[in-house]
Coordinates of C-alpha atoms in Angstrom, one line a residue:
Chain C
M268 CA -0.1 0.1 -0.3
R269 CA 1.4 3.3 -0.7
E270 CA 1.0 6.2 1.8
G271 CA -2.2 8.2 2.0
E272 CA -4.0 6.0 -0.5
V273 CA -7.7 4.3 0.2
Y274 CA -7.2 0.6 -0.4
G275 CA -10.0 -1.6 -0.6
V276 CA -9.9 -5.4 0.1
I277 CA -12.7 -7.3 -1.5
G278 CA -14.1 -10.8 -1.3
Q279 CA -16.4 -13.1 -0.1
S280 CA -17.0 -14.1 3.6
G281 CA -14.5 -16.4 4.5
A282 CA -12.3 -15.3 2.0
G283 CA -9.5 -14.1 5.0
K284 CA -10.0 -10.4 4.7
S285 CA -11.0 -9.9 8.4
S286 CA -7.8 -12.0 8.9
L287 CA -5.8 -9.6 6.9
I288 CA -6.6 -6.7 8.5
R289 CA -6.3 -7.9 12.2
C290 CA -2.7 -9.1 11.2
V291 CA -2.2 -5.5 10.4
N292 CA -2.1 -4.4 14.1
L293 CA -1.7 -8.2 15.2
L294 CA -4.8 -8.5 17.0
E295 CA -4.1 -12.1 15.1
R296 CA -0.4 -13.1 14.4
P297 CA 0.6 -14.1 11.1
T298 CA 2.2 -17.5 11.4
S299 CA 5.1 -16.5 9.3
G300 CA 5.9 -13.3 7.4
T301 CA 6.3 -9.8 8.7
V302 CA 3.6 -7.0 9.1
T303 CA 5.3 -3.3 8.5
V304 CA 3.1 -0.5 9.2
A305 CA 4.5 3.1 8.7
G306 CA 8.2 1.5 8.5
Q307 CA 7.8 -0.2 11.9
D308 CA 8.2 -3.9 11.7
L309 CA 5.3 -4.8 14.2
T310 CA 6.0 -8.5 14.2
A311 CA 9.2 -7.9 15.3
L312 CA 7.9 -5.6 18.5
A313 CA 4.9 -8.5 19.4
G314 CA 7.4 -10.7 21.3
R315 CA 6.7 -14.0 21.8
G316 CA 3.7 -14.9 24.2
P317 CA -0.1 -14.0 23.3
R318 CA 0.1 -10.8 25.3
A319 CA 0.9 -7.2 23.6
G320 CA 4.1 -6.1 25.2
K321 CA 4.4 -2.3 25.7
E322 CA 6.0 -1.3 22.5
L323 CA 3.2 -3.2 20.3
R324 CA 0.6 -1.5 22.4
T325 CA 2.4 2.1 21.5
A326 CA 2.3 1.1 18.0
R327 CA -1.5 0.2 18.0
N328 CA -2.4 3.6 19.5
R329 CA -0.9 5.1 16.2
I330 CA -3.3 2.7 14.0
G331 CA -6.8 3.4 14.2
M332 CA -9.2 1.0 13.9
V333 CA -13.5 1.0 12.6
F334 CA -15.2 -1.9 13.2
Q335 CA -18.4 -3.4 11.4
H336 CA -20.3 -3.2 15.1
F337 CA -19.3 -0.2 16.3
N338 CA -17.6 -2.0 19.4
L339 CA -18.6 1.4 21.5
L340 CA -18.8 1.0 25.3
S341 CA -22.6 1.3 26.3
S342 CA -21.6 2.4 29.8
R343 CA -19.8 5.5 28.5
T344 CA -21.2 8.3 26.8
V345 CA -20.0 9.3 23.5
Q346 CA -17.4 11.9 24.6
A347 CA -16.3 9.2 27.2
N348 CA -15.9 7.1 24.1
I349 CA -13.7 9.0 22.1
E350 CA -11.6 9.7 25.3
L351 CA -11.0 6.2 26.0
P352 CA -7.9 5.7 23.7
L353 CA -6.8 9.2 25.3
E354 CA -6.9 7.9 28.8
I355 CA -4.6 4.7 27.7
L356 CA -2.0 7.3 26.1
G357 CA -2.2 9.1 29.5
L358 CA -3.8 12.5 28.6
S359 CA -4.9 14.9 31.5
G360 CA -8.7 15.3 31.8
K361 CA -8.7 18.7 30.4
E362 CA -6.8 17.6 27.5
R363 CA -8.8 14.6 26.6
S364 CA -12.4 16.5 26.6
R365 CA -10.6 19.1 24.4
K366 CA -9.6 16.6 22.0
A367 CA -12.8 14.6 21.9
L368 CA -14.6 17.4 21.5
E369 CA -12.4 18.5 18.5
L370 CA -12.8 15.2 16.9
L371 CA -16.7 15.2 17.4
D372 CA -16.8 18.2 15.7
L373 CA -14.6 16.9 12.8
V374 CA -17.0 13.9 12.5
G375 CA -20.5 16.1 12.4
L376 CA -21.6 15.2 16.2
A377 CA -20.7 18.0 18.1
D378 CA -24.1 18.0 19.7
K379 CA -24.2 14.6 20.4
A380 CA -21.4 14.6 23.2
G381 CA -23.4 13.5 26.3
S382 CA -25.4 10.8 24.5
Y383 CA -25.0 7.3 25.1
P384 CA -24.4 5.0 22.1
A385 CA -27.6 3.2 22.6
Q386 CA -29.3 6.7 22.0
L387 CA -27.5 7.0 18.6
S388 CA -28.3 5.6 15.1
G389 CA -26.3 3.2 13.3
G390 CA -24.4 5.7 11.0
Q391 CA -23.8 8.0 14.1
K392 CA -22.1 5.2 16.2
Q393 CA -20.0 4.5 13.4
R394 CA -19.0 8.2 13.4
V395 CA -18.5 8.1 16.8
G396 CA -16.0 4.8 16.1
I397 CA -14.3 7.1 13.4
A398 CA -13.5 9.8 15.7
R399 CA -12.3 7.3 18.7
A400 CA -10.3 5.5 15.7
L401 CA -8.5 9.0 15.1
A402 CA -7.8 9.9 18.8
G403 CA -4.4 8.6 18.7
E404 CA -3.3 10.7 15.7
P405 CA -3.0 7.7 13.5
K406 CA -1.3 7.6 10.2
V407 CA -3.2 4.5 9.2
L408 CA -6.9 3.7 9.5
L409 CA -8.3 0.1 9.6
S410 CA -11.8 -0.1 8.6
D411 CA -13.0 -3.8 9.2
E412 CA -16.5 -4.0 6.9
A413 CA -17.0 -0.5 8.8
T414 CA -20.2 0.3 6.3
S415 CA -21.6 -3.5 6.2
A416 CA -24.1 -3.2 9.2
L417 CA -25.4 0.2 7.7
D418 CA -28.2 1.3 4.9
P419 CA -26.8 2.4 1.5
E420 CA -27.8 6.0 2.5
T421 CA -25.6 5.9 5.4
T422 CA -23.0 4.0 3.9
R423 CA -22.5 6.9 1.4
S424 CA -22.4 9.3 4.4
I425 CA -19.8 7.3 6.1
L426 CA -17.7 6.5 2.9
G427 CA -17.7 10.4 2.1
L428 CA -16.5 11.0 5.8
L429 CA -13.4 8.6 5.1
R430 CA -12.9 10.3 1.9
D431 CA -12.8 13.5 3.3
L432 CA -10.3 12.3 6.2
N433 CA -8.5 10.7 3.7
R434 CA -7.9 13.8 1.9
E435 CA -7.7 16.7 4.7
L436 CA -5.4 14.5 7.2
G437 CA -3.5 12.5 4.4
L438 CA -4.8 9.7 6.2
T439 CA -3.9 6.1 4.9
V440 CA -7.2 4.1 4.9
L441 CA -7.1 0.2 4.6
L442 CA -10.6 -1.1 4.3
I443 CA -12.3 -4.3 4.4
T444 CA -15.3 -4.7 2.4
H445 CA -17.7 -7.3 0.8
E446 CA -19.5 -4.5 -1.4
M447 CA -18.4 -3.6 -4.8
E448 CA -19.8 -0.3 -4.3
V449 CA -17.6 0.7 -1.6
V450 CA -14.5 -0.1 -3.4
K451 CA -16.0 1.8 -6.5
S452 CA -17.0 5.1 -4.6
V453 CA -13.6 5.6 -2.5
C454 CA -10.9 3.4 -3.0
D455 CA -7.7 4.5 -5.1
S456 CA -6.6 1.0 -5.0
A457 CA -8.3 -2.3 -4.7
A458 CA -7.3 -6.1 -4.1
L459 CA -9.5 -9.0 -4.4
M460 CA -9.0 -12.0 -1.9
E461 CA -10.0 -15.4 -2.5
R462 CA -9.4 -18.4 -0.4
G463 CA -7.0 -16.5 1.8
R464 CA -5.2 -15.2 -1.0
I465 CA -4.7 -12.1 -2.9
V466 CA -5.7 -13.0 -6.4
E467 CA -5.5 -9.3 -8.0
S468 CA -4.6 -6.2 -7.2
G469 CA -3.4 -2.8 -8.1
T470 CA -5.2 0.5 -8.7
V471 CA -8.4 0.8 -9.9
T472 CA -7.3 2.4 -13.5
E473 CA -4.8 -0.5 -13.5
L474 CA -7.0 -3.3 -12.8
L475 CA -9.5 -1.7 -15.6
A476 CA -6.7 -1.9 -18.0
T477 CA -6.1 -5.5 -17.0
P478 CA -7.6 -7.7 -19.8
G479 CA -9.6 -10.4 -18.0
S480 CA -9.5 -8.6 -14.6
Q481 CA -12.1 -10.4 -12.4
L482 CA -12.1 -6.9 -10.2
A483 CA -12.8 -4.9 -12.9
A484 CA -15.5 -7.0 -14.4
A485 CA -17.2 -6.9 -10.8
L486 CA -16.5 -3.2 -10.6
F487 CA -18.0 -2.3 -14.1
P488 CA -20.3 -5.6 -15.0
V489 CA -21.6 -5.3 -18.7
S490 CA -23.8 -8.0 -20.1
G491 CA -25.9 -8.3 -23.4
D492 CA -26.1 -10.3 -26.5
A493 CA -25.5 -9.8 -30.3
T494 CA -29.3 -9.1 -31.5
G495 CA -28.6 -11.2 -34.4
A496 CA -26.1 -12.8 -36.6
D497 CA -23.4 -10.6 -38.5
R498 CA -23.0 -8.4 -35.6
T499 CA -20.2 -8.0 -33.7
V500 CA -20.4 -7.3 -30.1
V501 CA -17.3 -5.5 -28.6
D502 CA -16.3 -4.4 -25.1
V503 CA -14.9 -0.9 -24.5
T504 CA -13.0 -0.1 -21.6
F505 CA -12.6 3.6 -20.7
H506 CA -9.8 4.7 -18.6
G507 CA -7.6 7.6 -18.6
D508 CA -7.7 10.6 -21.1
A509 CA -9.8 8.9 -23.8
A510 CA -12.6 8.7 -21.2
T511 CA -13.5 12.4 -21.7
Q512 CA -13.8 12.0 -25.5
P513 CA -16.9 11.1 -27.3
V514 CA -15.4 8.3 -29.3
I515 CA -18.6 6.6 -30.0
S516 CA -20.3 9.1 -31.9
Q517 CA -16.8 10.2 -33.8
L518 CA -16.7 6.1 -34.8
S519 CA -20.3 6.4 -36.0
R520 CA -19.7 9.5 -37.9
T521 CA -16.4 8.8 -39.2
Y522 CA -17.3 5.2 -40.6
N523 CA -21.0 5.9 -41.2
I524 CA -22.1 3.0 -39.4
D525 CA -24.8 2.4 -36.8
I526 CA -23.5 1.2 -33.1
S527 CA -26.3 0.0 -30.6
I528 CA -25.1 0.3 -26.6
L529 CA -26.1 -3.1 -25.3
G530 CA -24.7 -2.4 -22.1
A531 CA -22.8 0.2 -20.0
A532 CA -21.2 1.0 -16.6
M533 CA -19.6 4.0 -16.4
D534 CA -18.5 5.8 -13.3
T535 CA -16.3 8.5 -11.6
V536 CA -13.9 6.8 -9.8
A537 CA -11.2 8.8 -7.8
G538 CA -12.1 12.0 -10.0
R539 CA -11.7 10.4 -13.2
Q540 CA -14.6 8.7 -15.8
V541 CA -13.9 5.0 -16.2
G542 CA -15.8 2.6 -17.2
R543 CA -16.8 -0.3 -19.6
M544 CA -19.3 -0.3 -22.5
R545 CA -20.8 -3.4 -24.7
I546 CA -21.4 -2.1 -28.2
E547 CA -22.9 -3.8 -31.4
L548 CA -21.3 -3.1 -34.7
P549 CA -23.1 -4.4 -37.9
G550 CA -21.3 -7.1 -39.8
R551 CA -19.2 -9.9 -38.9
F552 CA -15.6 -9.1 -36.9
E553 CA -13.2 -9.3 -40.4
E554 CA -15.9 -6.3 -41.5
N555 CA -15.3 -4.2 -38.7
V556 CA -11.5 -4.5 -38.3
V557 CA -11.1 -1.0 -39.3
P558 CA -13.5 0.8 -36.7
I559 CA -11.7 -1.4 -34.0
G560 CA -8.5 0.0 -34.8
F561 CA -10.0 3.3 -34.7
L562 CA -11.2 2.8 -31.2
R563 CA -7.9 1.3 -30.4
E564 CA -5.9 4.5 -31.7
Q565 CA -8.1 6.5 -29.3
G566 CA -6.6 4.9 -26.2
L567 CA -9.5 2.5 -25.5
Q568 CA -9.0 -0.9 -24.6
V569 CA -11.0 -3.0 -26.9
D570 CA -12.2 -6.7 -26.4
V571 CA -13.9 -8.6 -28.9
A572 CA -16.5 -11.0 -27.3
G573 CA -16.6 -14.3 -28.3
D574 CA -13.1 -14.1 -29.3
T575 CA -10.2 -15.8 -27.6
P576 CA -7.9 -13.4 -26.2
A577 CA -4.8 -14.6 -28.0
G578 CA -6.4 -13.5 -31.4
I579 CA -6.8 -10.1 -30.4
P580 CA -3.8 -8.5 -28.8
A581 CA -5.7 -6.7 -26.3
Q582 CA -3.0 -3.9 -25.5
D583 CA -3.5 -0.3 -25.8
G584 CA -3.2 1.6 -28.9
P585 CA 0.3 3.9 -29.6
A586 CA -1.8 6.8 -29.0
A587 CA -1.5 5.5 -25.3
G588 CA 1.5 3.8 -25.0
A589 CA 2.6 5.6 -22.4
S590 CA 0.1 4.8 -20.0
A591 CA 0.4 1.3 -21.0
A592 CA -0.8 -0.7 -18.0
T593 CA 1.3 -2.8 -15.4
L594 CA -0.4 -6.3 -14.8
V595 CA -0.8 -6.7 -11.4
K596 CA -1.7 -10.3 -10.8
E597 CA -0.1 -12.1 -7.7
G598 CA -0.5 -14.5 -4.8
A599 CA -0.6 -13.2 -1.5
K600 CA 2.8 -13.4 0.2
Chain M
M92 CA -44.4 -12.8 75.2
T93 CA -45.4 -9.1 75.1
W94 CA -44.1 -6.8 72.7
S95 CA -42.1 -4.7 75.1
E96 CA -40.4 -8.2 75.4
M97 CA -39.9 -8.6 71.8
Q98 CA -38.7 -5.6 70.5
P99 CA -35.4 -5.5 72.3
L100 CA -34.7 -8.9 70.9
L101 CA -35.9 -8.3 67.7
E102 CA -33.7 -5.2 67.4
Q103 CA -30.6 -6.5 68.5
A104 CA -31.1 -9.6 66.2
C105 CA -31.8 -7.0 63.2
W106 CA -28.5 -5.6 63.9
D107 CA -26.8 -8.9 64.1
T108 CA -28.0 -9.8 60.5
L109 CA -27.2 -6.9 59.1
Y110 CA -23.7 -6.5 60.9
M111 CA -22.8 -10.1 59.7
V112 CA -24.2 -10.2 56.3
G113 CA -23.1 -6.7 55.6
W114 CA -19.4 -7.6 56.1
S115 CA -19.6 -10.9 54.8
A116 CA -21.2 -9.6 51.7
L117 CA -18.1 -6.9 51.2
V118 CA -15.4 -9.8 51.7
A119 CA -17.2 -11.7 49.0
V120 CA -17.5 -9.2 46.7
A121 CA -13.9 -8.2 47.4
A122 CA -12.6 -11.4 46.7
G123 CA -15.1 -13.0 44.5
L124 CA -14.8 -10.0 41.9
P125 CA -11.0 -10.7 41.2
L126 CA -11.7 -14.3 41.4
G127 CA -14.3 -14.2 38.8
L128 CA -12.4 -12.0 36.3
L129 CA -9.3 -14.2 36.9
L130 CA -11.5 -17.3 35.9
V131 CA -12.5 -15.7 32.7
L132 CA -9.0 -14.1 31.8
T133 CA -7.2 -17.4 32.4
D134 CA -9.8 -19.4 30.6
R135 CA -8.9 -20.7 27.0
G136 CA -8.4 -17.9 24.5
G137 CA -8.5 -15.5 27.5
L138 CA -6.3 -12.4 27.7
L139 CA -4.2 -14.5 30.3
Q140 CA -4.7 -17.8 29.3
N141 CA -3.2 -20.0 31.7
T142 CA -4.8 -23.5 31.9
V143 CA -2.9 -24.4 35.3
V144 CA -4.2 -21.4 37.3
N145 CA -7.7 -21.5 35.7
K146 CA -8.0 -25.0 36.7
V147 CA -6.7 -24.6 39.8
I148 CA -9.2 -21.9 40.6
G149 CA -12.1 -23.6 39.1
Q150 CA -11.7 -26.7 41.5
V151 CA -11.5 -24.7 44.5
V152 CA -14.6 -22.8 43.5
N153 CA -16.2 -25.9 42.9
I154 CA -15.4 -27.4 46.3
G155 CA -16.5 -24.3 48.1
R156 CA -19.8 -24.3 46.2
S157 CA -20.3 -27.9 46.9
M158 CA -19.8 -27.7 50.4
P159 CA -23.0 -27.5 52.9
F160 CA -22.9 -24.4 54.8
I161 CA -23.2 -25.8 58.1
I162 CA -20.4 -28.3 57.2
L163 CA -18.3 -25.6 55.9
M164 CA -18.9 -23.6 59.1
V165 CA -17.5 -26.3 61.3
A166 CA -14.9 -27.6 59.1
L167 CA -13.6 -23.9 59.4
M168 CA -13.6 -23.5 63.2
G169 CA -10.2 -23.5 63.3
F170 CA -9.4 -20.9 60.7
T171 CA -12.2 -18.9 62.3
R172 CA -10.3 -18.8 65.7
S173 CA -6.9 -17.9 64.1
I174 CA -8.8 -14.8 62.5
V175 CA -11.2 -13.3 65.1
G176 CA -9.9 -15.4 68.1
T177 CA -13.1 -17.1 68.9
T178 CA -15.7 -19.4 67.2
I179 CA -18.6 -18.0 68.8
G180 CA -20.6 -14.7 68.3
R181 CA -21.4 -12.7 65.1
E182 CA -18.0 -11.7 64.4
A183 CA -17.2 -15.5 64.2
A184 CA -19.9 -16.1 61.8
I185 CA -18.8 -13.7 59.2
V186 CA -15.4 -15.7 58.4
P187 CA -17.7 -18.8 57.2
L188 CA -20.2 -16.9 55.6
A189 CA -17.9 -14.8 53.6
I190 CA -15.8 -17.9 52.9
S191 CA -18.8 -19.6 51.3
A192 CA -19.8 -16.9 49.6
I193 CA -16.8 -15.7 47.7
P194 CA -17.0 -19.0 45.3
F195 CA -20.7 -18.1 45.0
F196 CA -20.0 -14.5 44.0
A197 CA -17.0 -15.7 41.9
R198 CA -19.1 -18.0 39.5
L199 CA -21.8 -15.1 39.3
V200 CA -19.1 -12.7 38.0
E201 CA -17.7 -15.1 35.7
T202 CA -20.9 -15.4 34.0
A203 CA -21.4 -11.7 33.9
V204 CA -18.1 -11.1 32.7
R205 CA -18.5 -13.6 30.0
E206 CA -21.4 -11.8 28.6
V207 CA -19.2 -8.8 27.7
D208 CA -19.1 -8.6 23.9
H209 CA -15.5 -9.8 22.7
G210 CA -15.6 -7.0 20.1
L211 CA -15.1 -4.2 22.9
V212 CA -12.0 -6.0 24.1
E213 CA -10.7 -6.0 20.8
A214 CA -11.3 -2.3 20.2
V215 CA -9.4 -1.4 23.3
Q216 CA -6.4 -3.7 22.0
S217 CA -6.4 -2.0 19.1
M218 CA -6.2 1.3 20.9
G219 CA -3.1 -0.1 22.8
G220 CA -4.8 -0.8 25.8
N221 CA -3.2 -3.4 28.2
T222 CA -4.7 -6.0 30.5
W223 CA -5.3 -3.9 33.2
T224 CA -7.0 -1.5 31.0
I225 CA -9.3 -3.8 29.7
V226 CA -10.5 -5.1 33.0
R227 CA -10.8 -1.4 34.6
K228 CA -12.4 0.1 31.4
V229 CA -14.5 -2.4 29.5
L230 CA -15.1 -5.5 31.6
V231 CA -16.1 -4.5 34.9
P232 CA -17.8 -1.4 33.6
E233 CA -19.8 -3.0 30.6
S234 CA -21.0 -5.9 33.2
L235 CA -21.8 -3.5 35.9
P236 CA -25.6 -4.0 36.2
S237 CA -24.8 -7.9 36.2
L238 CA -22.6 -7.5 38.6
I239 CA -25.0 -5.6 41.0
S240 CA -27.8 -8.5 40.0
S241 CA -25.2 -11.0 41.2
T242 CA -24.4 -8.7 44.5
T243 CA -28.1 -8.4 45.4
T244 CA -28.4 -12.4 44.9
T245 CA -25.4 -13.0 46.6
I246 CA -26.7 -10.9 49.9
V247 CA -30.0 -12.8 49.4
A248 CA -28.6 -15.9 49.8
L249 CA -26.1 -14.5 52.8
I250 CA -29.0 -13.4 54.7
G251 CA -30.4 -17.2 54.2
Y252 CA -27.1 -18.8 55.5
S253 CA -26.9 -16.1 58.4
A254 CA -29.8 -18.0 60.1
I255 CA -27.8 -20.9 60.1
T256 CA -24.9 -19.2 61.9
G257 CA -27.5 -19.2 65.0
T258 CA -25.7 -22.4 65.9
V259 CA -22.7 -21.3 66.6
G260 CA -24.4 -18.0 68.8
A261 CA -24.0 -15.6 66.3
G262 CA -27.8 -14.3 66.9
G263 CA -29.6 -12.6 64.1
L264 CA -33.1 -12.7 62.8
G265 CA -33.1 -16.3 61.9
D266 CA -31.7 -17.7 64.8
L267 CA -34.2 -15.6 67.0
A268 CA -37.0 -17.5 64.9
V269 CA -35.2 -20.8 65.7
R270 CA -34.6 -20.6 69.5
Y271 CA -37.8 -18.4 70.5
G272 CA -40.4 -19.1 67.8
Y273 CA -39.3 -22.8 67.1
Q274 CA -38.0 -23.9 70.4
R275 CA -39.9 -22.4 73.0
F276 CA -43.3 -22.2 70.6
E277 CA -43.1 -18.5 70.6
T278 CA -45.1 -18.6 67.3
E279 CA -45.9 -14.8 67.2
L280 CA -42.1 -14.1 67.7
M281 CA -41.6 -16.4 64.7
W282 CA -43.8 -15.1 62.3
I283 CA -42.8 -11.7 63.4
T284 CA -39.1 -12.6 62.5
V285 CA -40.3 -13.9 59.1
G286 CA -42.1 -11.1 58.2
I287 CA -39.2 -9.2 58.7
L288 CA -36.7 -11.1 56.9
A289 CA -39.0 -11.1 54.1
V290 CA -39.2 -7.1 54.3
V291 CA -35.3 -7.0 54.6
I292 CA -34.7 -9.2 51.5
S293 CA -37.5 -7.4 49.6
I294 CA -35.9 -4.0 50.0
I295 CA -32.3 -5.0 49.0
Q296 CA -33.8 -7.3 46.1
F297 CA -35.6 -4.3 44.9
A298 CA -32.6 -1.5 45.6
G299 CA -30.6 -4.0 43.7
D300 CA -32.8 -4.4 40.6
Y301 CA -33.3 -0.9 40.6
A302 CA -29.7 0.2 40.7
A303 CA -29.1 -2.8 37.8
R304 CA -32.3 -1.6 35.6
R305 CA -30.8 1.9 35.8
L306 CA -27.4 1.1 34.6
H307 CA -28.6 -1.0 32.1
R308 CA -31.0 1.3 30.6
R309 CA -28.7 4.1 30.2
G310 CA -26.0 1.7 28.2
G311 CA -29.1 -0.2 26.9
H312 CA -31.8 -1.0 25.0
S313 CA -34.0 1.4 23.1
G314 CA -37.6 2.4 24.3
A315 CA -36.3 4.3 27.6
A316 CA -35.2 7.0 26.2
P317 CA -37.9 9.6 27.5
R318 CA -36.9 8.8 31.2
L319 CA -33.3 8.7 30.5
K320 CA -33.1 12.5 30.9
L321 CA -34.2 11.9 34.4
L322 CA -32.0 9.1 35.2
R323 CA -28.8 10.8 33.6
A324 CA -29.0 14.0 35.9
K325 CA -26.7 12.1 38.6
P326 CA -24.1 11.0 36.3
A327 CA -23.7 13.9 34.8
A328 CA -23.4 15.9 37.9
E329 CA -20.5 13.5 39.1
T330 CA -18.4 14.1 36.0
T331 CA -18.8 17.8 36.0
P332 CA -15.4 18.9 37.4
E333 CA -13.5 17.0 35.1
S334 CA -15.3 16.8 32.1
A335 CA -17.7 19.6 31.3
A336 CA -15.4 22.6 32.9
P337 CA -13.4 22.3 29.9
V338 CA -16.2 22.7 27.4
K339 CA -16.8 26.3 28.8
T340 CA -13.2 27.4 28.3
A341 CA -13.0 26.0 25.1
S342 CA -16.2 27.8 23.7

């Protein structure tokens, strides 16, 4: 992970996502390998026994964590919940409450300081959870399915908050989720986990540019079959500069052909327009070599449906050669 | 027996009971709470996992729980003498009462503390909290309503046991009911004693339930929101000097 990015790890239940994130602050210990956070090798600090030594505890204080079920103490008020990590840090009472109120203001709950968690809605609880995670002024925020217990509307607002914090505080965020929506809306980079291994990873743009990427296909699903014989179905992937050009209409005008759009999934990821579109061109593939070549020239990635990847070198055209994507496909170490 | 004869006896018996039960409950809570916590912490997967300690404490608690009180009282006579210097009287009764209540309370504490969501423990671990912090800030405060209920149960059980301590001349309401009411056929006195015991136990149970419910509601479960304002008045006042004062200076 790079510093200052929002990194999403996605996978089905039981894929090992939670274990992965819990390894980052050593709530769970990896049987082998090392965990390095902000240049510090935590596994070296851990010691041998199951109990966390002083050094590891200090390091943990610099890693914030947000939980799916919020994990707020019901016996404490909102403010006292946020003060808890500060108590552990040994701050004075005055300092603690000043900081806690500041954090509450940051997450937009300044008026709830005296409430108990039971009086808050799910979204508000998670805001408290985030404020609490930020109390130790962490460089890294871990989010373990932080939005999975929330409704879509609240999920959006919590993700927006995480995004803002990432931008304003330069916070590096590692989030675990099973919702593709989450990755789509906030992540700069993503990794796909399956049966305890990372099967794909990279920035969203890189993934999109990777032919056959499962993550890209899941992020931007397109479907639709040819409406008849003598038709060519083509999947066009937009990423980078080409996404701002009206290429489809240019194609139509230049070659005087009718294009139908069978399906499309376009979105703005990390401020850039990206997506995939499935279009249908009249005539067989052989007749459409030129228009497809045109699309490639525009810097788009083009895959012809029903064709083997070997027959079509699915690499960017010369115009976008500079932004040639690196294929990132590796097993978890 | 006339009321004027009964009154001093009843008064004395009341005080004796409260004295014995009060002290033994205090000792039971003071010793049973750490013992119960240790049972949870040293268990498999606990923060201080230690099978040997866990098994030893578990066995000691089981033996203490399985011993009938009257046997325990007699068995402990030597121990009692070494502590209070005598085996007769209300001071002497406190020792076996406390000893029998410690394992009882410890088991109740264990159950209460186990109920605390492990996610909360993890949250504090992720903040860098050590085991002591987790005990002090999570396990005890989060299980407080249950712990109060456990204390109530223990006190009520101790009142029952305190009647048996009459056999070592400890006095108390139960002893009065047996010696005067049963053995001397003073039926009236016996029923008055039983009545007083019932009232005392009801008051304790009510007070315990009230305290537990009040704490539980605060942390607890929706539906009680309108009442919370009233209930929260007190805790808010307690925290004022520490947390509320800086609010004013900050604004």
